[in-house]
């Protein structure tokens, strides 16, 4: 496929999709908690812009999704996380990665892997779609990688949310969005999840005085005594 | 390949030689303004060079011939690297003599001798500077080559003139790969030209120096050549960034009007880049040496993403 | 010798005989005056004959074949000299010539020592005979005999200075690995012979292998030749064995013997196996990249000069195999031009590595000869004590660091150009993997430059760190001549790549039926591997321009009355009036410290600071991870197996006889 055959609008969608992937990497490498939240907010904003561009390209119902994404993922959820972090006094929390280079290269490996996985899906009519699909799969996988490599509960939530961003990107690119009802439902789910996470954090923090998930490895209170 | 084209190559080399101190002066000036200082005049680097060329040249007792040859090799290799880059016109014969990989090779040659010169006198600072410089460059070079490969794979050529031609011919295309390669190359350029946050060109503390530590023992015309080469290198990266990624305005025919337009375009783009550099340097603080690998790692990642997005998004299968 | 041999083959046979004669005359050294000179004269003659045979073979359109009246009754030893063999004869011959010029000065140390010179000379001659015969062999039998001759004679050369326990250990390890490798190669030939119906290479070429059996044969050959070539993780013997031998032998081993393994791999894969598969290329590419990177990183950590150079051989073999891997991928996917380019790049690097690595080993030998010092931490300022060796060593350093306009750059440039053809490929994954391999190559090149800044800066620049180094004397004229010969070749191979490529083109021309016609089509000035608009490089112009700018800046840019430089003290940071002492200089370990820290994950670093009465003691030990990851499990496994077998050892003689009886019965039953 040649990029020259696409309209400028589609090219812009490509660039934004690539930026979403890049922001996933930025989240993966980010040691500071607050900065991580900001990167997540930016990812939401770029995603919203990509959705808006797709909408402008002939799928007007996606404007609603774009607005929703912007409101929810770029503003509301980051704001909630931000407030949570302030309440838990984690503003200056830094969690450096053990081997940042290794983790980043693993992320790059995931990109190649997801491309390799998606290549056989020849039946999709548009090659465009498949290419963005592989990016979104990579975003999902990197989100999972963030959750694997991080110990901080808040960072894990960010990883989880960015996985959702990847799924959303796939939906927008592959099928010009899901039905509005589904989308609304998913958006609401994410919001509820964010609220629930917030509540959980408070409880975890109260009970173990930390958000380090590595300390949640004891299965019962009994073992705690031994 | 006619004579006028080769003359133009010489003219470009001359422009590089004359323009490089100006670019450095411009960055300094803008930076001073941003920090509420007046800053040196734009002619200051020229005066410095002129003065240094007239000064007596001191060489340490312990230095060997490598120390005395290094300034000339560094200067020559940097200048040759400059002649390859399209400054005013796109289709120049010098690009056929040496492609972009050779350009990286020229820079590596200069650096090799610069680092050797640092170790030649036998003081602690020189060795320290050389060791650090080789670390930074070892990490920066793969990132630079990856970024360049993205361009080369798009244009199916490593000839810089062909790359620029390909860019001009295909018109405005938003390529995600170019975006990443550009960002990666910018980070590499910052590291390789010894700017903040990797190195501080204005430092006076030996322990924090990289580039300055290697040329600590130089004086007179040797120092002038080393300084000039460093200025050339900054301009080289600047032109590489603005003319390869955003080549619009560059002359495709050798006529006075087209060349004038090319000169105006590249001057404007470089001045803008200089402002951006000054702003970035004002806002950032120098990193610890062992943060620099992370910085360059990020550059490598960007270049890699550029390559991957080229393969995944732009060519498909 | 039959009279119907073509001239090139006659010359090659003459080279073998001359080398044999050199081995023979070595036996007289110490007793007969002039035997030493004769020995090296014959060795040099062997080298010259090999070079001329190689050039003739590269120039002639088809292979020269001959049969020796030796060997088994049903399988006489057959020789075949085609372009590929000719190229490797050329490589061997050039280095042997340089070593023959260098040798007489270097072995002077051994004449009055306890190490016997006749042994050294005899095994050197046999070693060269072995290498020449491997390249000339046209059947697996002669190939393996010559291979063993090469391995065994080099074992004795490694064990030459056997008073040191470390050398004995290195030699044993070398022998062990060489034989495991040889076994693997033998099995690989066995697979081909089973399908081809004979051990002659012609029969193997005609064999039709299923993809599975082809892959098995390829895998066996790759392991076998890779072990000899020193690919990671099978490289562990190399940095032990190469430094243990006398320096001119190290030059032969690193510069040439590893190349013979490369020859074997090319012969096996590109010539004998037949149908290529791209998966093989990926394996070779990955292993090659890994070898290149690990080799250079471990080299950076060394401060024993010869060990460091040995690790660099691992790196350069990796680069050669990157080229071969790229060639395999492109050839197997039906892109012959790019595939041929990959093969050419690998061959070019083979020649280059032979030249500059031999040069560097000879330089290390010269330092060893003059100062009896191999440890970089005790060197310094040698450039002023030994200016010619310093100059030639600098040429070697620039070449191996892949800097223009010397030869190392050309071959890396060709490898990069091959990698950049990856847009031709169908699979997106391959297309993204190959540029990553190119990035690894770039990282390797930059790290190699760092390493050789370290070597040259610490050994030749600065100030002497020990008394013996401060009093070093220049080496003899012959030793300088040997180095100068190789240094000149390094420059020539860097400046006239197109001319060289014209000769090299014959190799893929005969092997694969096509060369790079475009590469040399634009005159000797231009190197254009694919097409002029894709990439071009003009090394002569580059050299000329460098010299011109140098000259102009040296003459034009002077102003003022003071022309001469004035000598002064270096900047001592304001402390005292005298010079800061030599111990203030950066050491080799200090130079590599940032890199050790950044890539710390890949090494086994044991760093301790201990405080005792005398003050602080800093201890640093960097070990090769390959030992714990690869060799330790194998050793454990072998030991466990040995314990199982050990149960048979009861100590009662009648039980042993019982086992023999049982074995005999089983065997008789099997053949009945």
CSV table of N, CA and C in Angstrom, one decimal, chain B residues 33-129:
chain,number,residue,atom,x,y,z
B,33,UNK,N,18.9,36.6,25.5
B,33,UNK,CA,17.7,37.4,25.6
B,33,UNK,C,16.7,36.7,26.5
B,34,UNK,N,16.6,35.4,26.3
B,34,UNK,CA,15.6,34.7,27.1
B,34,UNK,C,15.9,34.7,28.5
B,35,UNK,N,17.2,34.9,28.9
B,35,UNK,CA,17.6,34.9,30.3
B,35,UNK,C,17.8,36.4,30.7
B,36,UNK,N,17.2,37.3,29.9
B,36,UNK,CA,17.3,38.7,30.3
B,36,UNK,C,18.7,39.3,30.3
B,37,UNK,N,19.5,38.7,29.5
B,37,UNK,CA,20.9,39.3,29.3
B,37,UNK,C,21.0,39.9,27.9
B,38,UNK,N,22.0,40.7,27.7
B,38,UNK,CA,22.1,41.3,26.4
B,38,UNK,C,22.8,40.3,25.5
B,39,UNK,N,23.8,39.6,26.0
B,39,UNK,CA,24.5,38.6,25.1
B,39,UNK,C,25.5,39.2,24.2
B,40,UNK,N,26.4,38.3,23.7
B,40,UNK,CA,27.5,38.8,22.8
B,40,UNK,C,26.9,39.2,21.5
B,41,UNK,N,27.7,40.0,20.8
B,41,UNK,CA,27.2,40.4,19.4
B,41,UNK,C,27.3,39.2,18.5
B,42,UNK,N,26.6,39.4,17.4
B,42,UNK,CA,26.6,38.2,16.4
B,42,UNK,C,27.9,38.0,15.8
B,43,UNK,N,28.8,39.0,15.8
B,43,UNK,CA,30.1,38.9,15.2
B,43,UNK,C,31.1,38.2,16.1
B,44,UNK,N,30.7,38.0,17.4
B,44,UNK,CA,31.7,37.5,18.4
B,44,UNK,C,32.5,36.3,18.0
B,45,UNK,N,31.8,35.2,17.5
B,45,UNK,CA,32.6,34.0,17.2
B,45,UNK,C,33.6,34.3,16.1
B,46,UNK,N,33.3,35.1,15.1
B,46,UNK,CA,34.2,35.4,14.1
B,46,UNK,C,35.5,36.1,14.7
B,47,UNK,N,35.2,37.0,15.6
B,47,UNK,CA,36.3,37.7,16.2
B,47,UNK,C,37.2,36.7,17.0
B,48,UNK,N,36.5,35.8,17.7
B,48,UNK,CA,37.2,34.8,18.5
B,48,UNK,C,38.1,34.0,17.6
B,49,UNK,N,37.6,33.5,16.5
B,49,UNK,CA,38.3,32.7,15.6
B,49,UNK,C,39.5,33.4,15.0
B,50,UNK,N,39.2,34.7,14.6
B,50,UNK,CA,40.3,35.5,14.0
B,50,UNK,C,41.4,35.7,15.0
B,51,UNK,N,41.1,35.9,16.3
B,51,UNK,CA,42.1,36.2,17.3
B,51,UNK,C,42.9,34.9,17.5
B,52,UNK,N,42.1,33.8,17.6
B,52,UNK,CA,42.8,32.5,17.9
B,52,UNK,C,43.8,32.1,16.8
B,53,UNK,N,43.4,32.4,15.6
B,53,UNK,CA,44.3,32.1,14.5
B,53,UNK,C,45.6,32.9,14.6
B,54,UNK,N,45.6,34.0,15.2
B,54,UNK,CA,46.8,34.8,15.3
B,54,UNK,C,47.6,34.5,16.6
B,55,UNK,N,47.1,33.7,17.5
B,55,UNK,CA,47.7,33.5,18.7
B,55,UNK,C,48.8,32.5,18.6
B,56,UNK,N,49.8,32.5,19.5
B,56,UNK,CA,50.8,31.5,19.6
B,56,UNK,C,50.1,30.1,20.0
B,57,UNK,N,50.6,29.1,19.4
B,57,UNK,CA,50.1,27.7,19.7
B,57,UNK,C,51.0,27.0,20.7
B,58,UNK,N,50.4,26.6,21.8
B,58,UNK,CA,51.1,25.8,22.8
B,58,UNK,C,50.8,24.4,22.7
B,59,UNK,N,51.8,23.5,22.8
B,59,UNK,CA,51.6,22.1,22.8
B,59,UNK,C,52.3,21.5,24.0
B,60,UNK,N,51.7,20.6,24.8
B,60,UNK,CA,52.3,20.1,26.0
B,60,UNK,C,53.5,19.3,25.6
B,61,UNK,N,54.5,19.2,26.6
B,61,UNK,CA,55.7,18.4,26.4
B,61,UNK,C,55.3,17.0,26.1
B,62,UNK,N,54.3,16.5,26.7
B,62,UNK,CA,53.9,15.1,26.7
B,62,UNK,C,53.2,14.7,25.4
B,63,UNK,N,52.8,15.7,24.6
B,63,UNK,CA,51.9,15.4,23.5
B,63,UNK,C,52.7,14.8,22.3
B,64,UNK,N,52.1,14.0,21.5
B,64,UNK,CA,52.8,13.4,20.3
B,64,UNK,C,52.2,14.0,19.1
B,65,UNK,N,52.6,13.4,18.0
B,65,UNK,CA,52.1,13.9,16.7
B,65,UNK,C,50.6,13.9,16.5
B,66,UNK,N,50.0,12.9,17.1
B,66,UNK,CA,48.5,12.7,17.0
B,66,UNK,C,47.8,14.0,17.5
B,67,UNK,N,48.4,14.6,18.6
B,67,UNK,CA,47.8,15.8,19.1
B,67,UNK,C,47.8,16.9,18.1
B,68,UNK,N,48.9,17.0,17.4
B,68,UNK,CA,49.0,18.1,16.4
B,68,UNK,C,48.3,17.9,15.1
B,69,UNK,N,48.1,16.6,14.8
B,69,UNK,CA,47.4,16.3,13.5
B,69,UNK,C,45.9,16.4,13.7
B,70,UNK,N,45.4,16.1,15.0
B,70,UNK,CA,44.0,15.9,15.2
B,70,UNK,C,43.2,17.1,14.8
B,71,UNK,N,43.6,18.3,15.1
B,71,UNK,CA,42.7,19.5,14.7
B,71,UNK,C,42.4,19.5,13.2
B,72,UNK,N,43.5,19.2,12.4
B,72,UNK,CA,43.3,19.2,11.0
B,72,UNK,C,42.4,18.1,10.5
B,73,UNK,N,42.5,16.9,11.1
B,73,UNK,CA,41.7,15.8,10.7
B,73,UNK,C,40.2,16.1,11.1
B,74,UNK,N,40.1,16.6,12.3
B,74,UNK,CA,38.7,16.8,12.8
B,74,UNK,C,38.0,17.9,11.9
B,75,UNK,N,38.8,18.9,11.6
B,75,UNK,CA,38.2,20.0,10.8
B,75,UNK,C,37.9,19.5,9.4
B,76,UNK,N,38.9,18.8,8.8
B,76,UNK,CA,38.7,18.3,7.4
B,76,UNK,C,37.5,17.3,7.3
B,77,UNK,N,37.4,16.4,8.3
B,77,UNK,CA,36.3,15.4,8.1
B,77,UNK,C,35.0,16.1,8.4
B,78,UNK,N,34.9,17.1,9.3
B,78,UNK,CA,33.6,17.7,9.5
B,78,UNK,C,33.2,18.6,8.3
B,79,UNK,N,34.2,19.2,7.7
B,79,UNK,CA,33.9,20.0,6.5
B,79,UNK,C,33.5,19.2,5.4
B,80,UNK,N,34.1,18.0,5.2
B,80,UNK,CA,33.7,17.1,4.1
B,80,UNK,C,32.3,16.6,4.4
B,81,UNK,N,32.0,16.3,5.6
B,81,UNK,CA,30.6,15.9,5.9
B,81,UNK,C,29.6,16.9,5.6
B,82,UNK,N,30.0,18.2,5.8
B,82,UNK,CA,29.1,19.3,5.4
B,82,UNK,C,28.9,19.4,3.9
B,83,UNK,N,29.9,19.1,3.1
B,83,UNK,CA,29.7,19.3,1.7
B,83,UNK,C,28.7,18.3,1.1
B,84,UNK,N,28.5,17.2,1.8
B,84,UNK,CA,27.5,16.2,1.3
B,84,UNK,C,26.1,16.7,1.4
B,85,UNK,N,25.9,17.5,2.5
B,85,UNK,CA,24.5,17.8,2.8
B,85,UNK,C,24.0,18.9,1.9
B,86,UNK,N,22.8,18.7,1.3
B,86,UNK,CA,22.3,19.8,0.4
B,86,UNK,C,21.9,21.0,1.2
B,87,UNK,N,22.6,22.1,0.9
B,87,UNK,CA,22.3,23.4,1.6
B,87,UNK,C,21.4,24.3,0.8
B,88,UNK,N,21.9,24.6,-0.4
B,88,UNK,CA,21.1,25.5,-1.3
B,88,UNK,C,20.3,24.7,-2.3
B,89,UNK,N,21.0,23.8,-3.0
B,89,UNK,CA,20.4,23.1,-4.1
B,89,UNK,C,20.4,21.6,-3.8
B,90,UNK,N,19.4,20.9,-4.4
B,90,UNK,CA,19.2,19.5,-4.1
B,90,UNK,C,20.1,18.6,-4.9
B,91,UNK,N,20.2,18.8,-6.2
B,91,UNK,CA,20.9,17.8,-7.0
B,91,UNK,C,22.4,18.2,-7.2
B,92,UNK,N,23.2,17.9,-6.2
B,92,UNK,CA,24.6,18.3,-6.3
B,92,UNK,C,25.4,17.0,-6.4
B,93,UNK,N,26.5,17.1,-7.2
B,93,UNK,CA,27.4,15.9,-7.4
B,93,UNK,C,28.1,15.4,-6.2
B,94,UNK,N,28.3,16.3,-5.2
B,94,UNK,CA,29.0,15.8,-4.0
B,94,UNK,C,28.3,14.7,-3.3
B,95,UNK,N,27.0,14.7,-3.4
B,95,UNK,CA,26.2,13.6,-2.7
B,95,UNK,C,26.5,12.3,-3.3
B,96,UNK,N,27.0,12.2,-4.5
B,96,UNK,CA,27.3,10.9,-5.1
B,96,UNK,C,28.6,10.4,-4.7
B,97,UNK,N,29.5,11.3,-4.3
B,97,UNK,CA,30.9,10.9,-3.8
B,97,UNK,C,30.7,10.1,-2.5
B,98,UNK,N,29.8,10.6,-1.7
B,98,UNK,CA,29.7,10.0,-0.3
B,98,UNK,C,28.2,10.1,0.1
B,99,UNK,N,27.7,9.0,0.4
B,99,UNK,CA,26.3,9.0,0.8
B,99,UNK,C,26.1,9.2,2.3
B,100,UNK,N,24.9,9.0,2.8
B,100,UNK,CA,24.7,9.4,4.2
B,100,UNK,C,25.4,8.5,5.2
B,101,UNK,N,25.7,7.3,4.8
B,101,UNK,CA,26.4,6.4,5.7
B,101,UNK,C,27.9,6.9,5.8
B,102,UNK,N,28.4,7.4,4.7
B,102,UNK,CA,29.8,8.0,4.7
B,102,UNK,C,29.8,9.2,5.6
B,103,UNK,N,28.7,10.0,5.5
B,103,UNK,CA,28.6,11.2,6.4
B,103,UNK,C,28.8,10.8,7.8
B,104,UNK,N,28.0,9.7,8.2
B,104,UNK,CA,28.2,9.3,9.6
B,104,UNK,C,29.6,8.8,9.9
B,105,UNK,N,30.2,8.2,8.8
B,105,UNK,CA,31.6,7.7,8.9
B,105,UNK,C,32.5,8.9,9.1
B,106,UNK,N,32.3,10.0,8.4
B,106,UNK,CA,33.2,11.2,8.5
B,106,UNK,C,33.1,11.7,10.0
B,107,UNK,N,31.9,11.8,10.5
B,107,UNK,CA,31.7,12.3,11.8
B,107,UNK,C,32.5,11.4,12.8
B,108,UNK,N,32.4,10.1,12.5
B,108,UNK,CA,33.0,9.1,13.4
B,108,UNK,C,34.5,9.3,13.4
B,109,UNK,N,35.0,9.6,12.2
B,109,UNK,CA,36.5,9.7,12.0
B,109,UNK,C,37.0,10.9,12.8
B,110,UNK,N,36.2,12.0,12.7
B,110,UNK,CA,36.6,13.2,13.4
B,110,UNK,C,36.6,13.0,14.9
B,111,UNK,N,35.5,12.3,15.4
B,111,UNK,CA,35.4,12.0,16.8
B,111,UNK,C,36.5,11.1,17.3
B,112,UNK,N,36.9,10.1,16.5
B,112,UNK,CA,38.0,9.2,16.8
B,112,UNK,C,39.3,10.0,17.1
B,113,UNK,N,39.6,10.9,16.3
B,113,UNK,CA,40.8,11.7,16.5
B,113,UNK,C,40.7,12.7,17.6
B,114,UNK,N,39.5,13.2,17.7
B,114,UNK,CA,39.2,14.1,18.8
B,114,UNK,C,39.5,13.4,20.2
B,115,UNK,N,38.9,12.2,20.3
B,115,UNK,CA,39.1,11.4,21.5
B,115,UNK,C,40.5,11.0,21.7
B,116,UNK,N,41.2,10.7,20.6
B,116,UNK,CA,42.6,10.3,20.8
B,116,UNK,C,43.4,11.5,21.3
B,117,UNK,N,43.1,12.7,20.7
B,117,UNK,CA,43.8,13.9,21.1
B,117,UNK,C,43.6,14.2,22.6
B,118,UNK,N,42.4,13.9,23.1
B,118,UNK,CA,42.1,14.1,24.5
B,118,UNK,C,43.0,13.2,25.3
B,119,UNK,N,43.3,12.0,24.8
B,119,UNK,CA,44.1,11.1,25.7
B,119,UNK,C,45.6,11.3,25.5
B,120,UNK,N,46.0,12.2,24.5
B,120,UNK,CA,47.4,12.2,24.1
B,120,UNK,C,48.3,12.9,25.2
B,121,UNK,N,47.7,13.9,25.8
B,121,UNK,CA,48.6,14.7,26.7
B,121,UNK,C,48.9,13.9,28.0
B,122,UNK,N,48.0,13.1,28.4
B,122,UNK,CA,48.2,12.3,29.6
B,122,UNK,C,47.8,12.9,30.8
B,123,UNK,N,46.7,13.7,30.8
B,123,UNK,CA,46.1,14.2,32.0
B,123,UNK,C,44.8,13.5,32.2
B,124,UNK,N,44.3,13.7,33.4
B,124,UNK,CA,43.1,13.0,33.8
B,124,UNK,C,41.9,13.5,33.0
B,125,UNK,N,41.8,14.8,32.8
B,125,UNK,CA,40.6,15.4,32.2
B,125,UNK,C,40.4,14.9,30.7
B,126,UNK,N,41.5,14.9,30.0
B,126,UNK,CA,41.4,14.5,28.6
B,126,UNK,C,40.8,13.1,28.5
B,127,UNK,N,41.4,12.2,29.3
B,127,UNK,CA,40.9,10.8,29.2
B,127,UNK,C,39.4,10.7,29.6
B,128,UNK,N,39.1,11.5,30.6
B,128,UNK,CA,37.7,11.6,31.1
B,128,UNK,C,36.8,12.0,30.0
B,129,UNK,N,37.1,13.1,29.3
B,129,UNK,CA,36.3,13.6,28.2
B,129,UNK,C,36.2,12.6,27.1
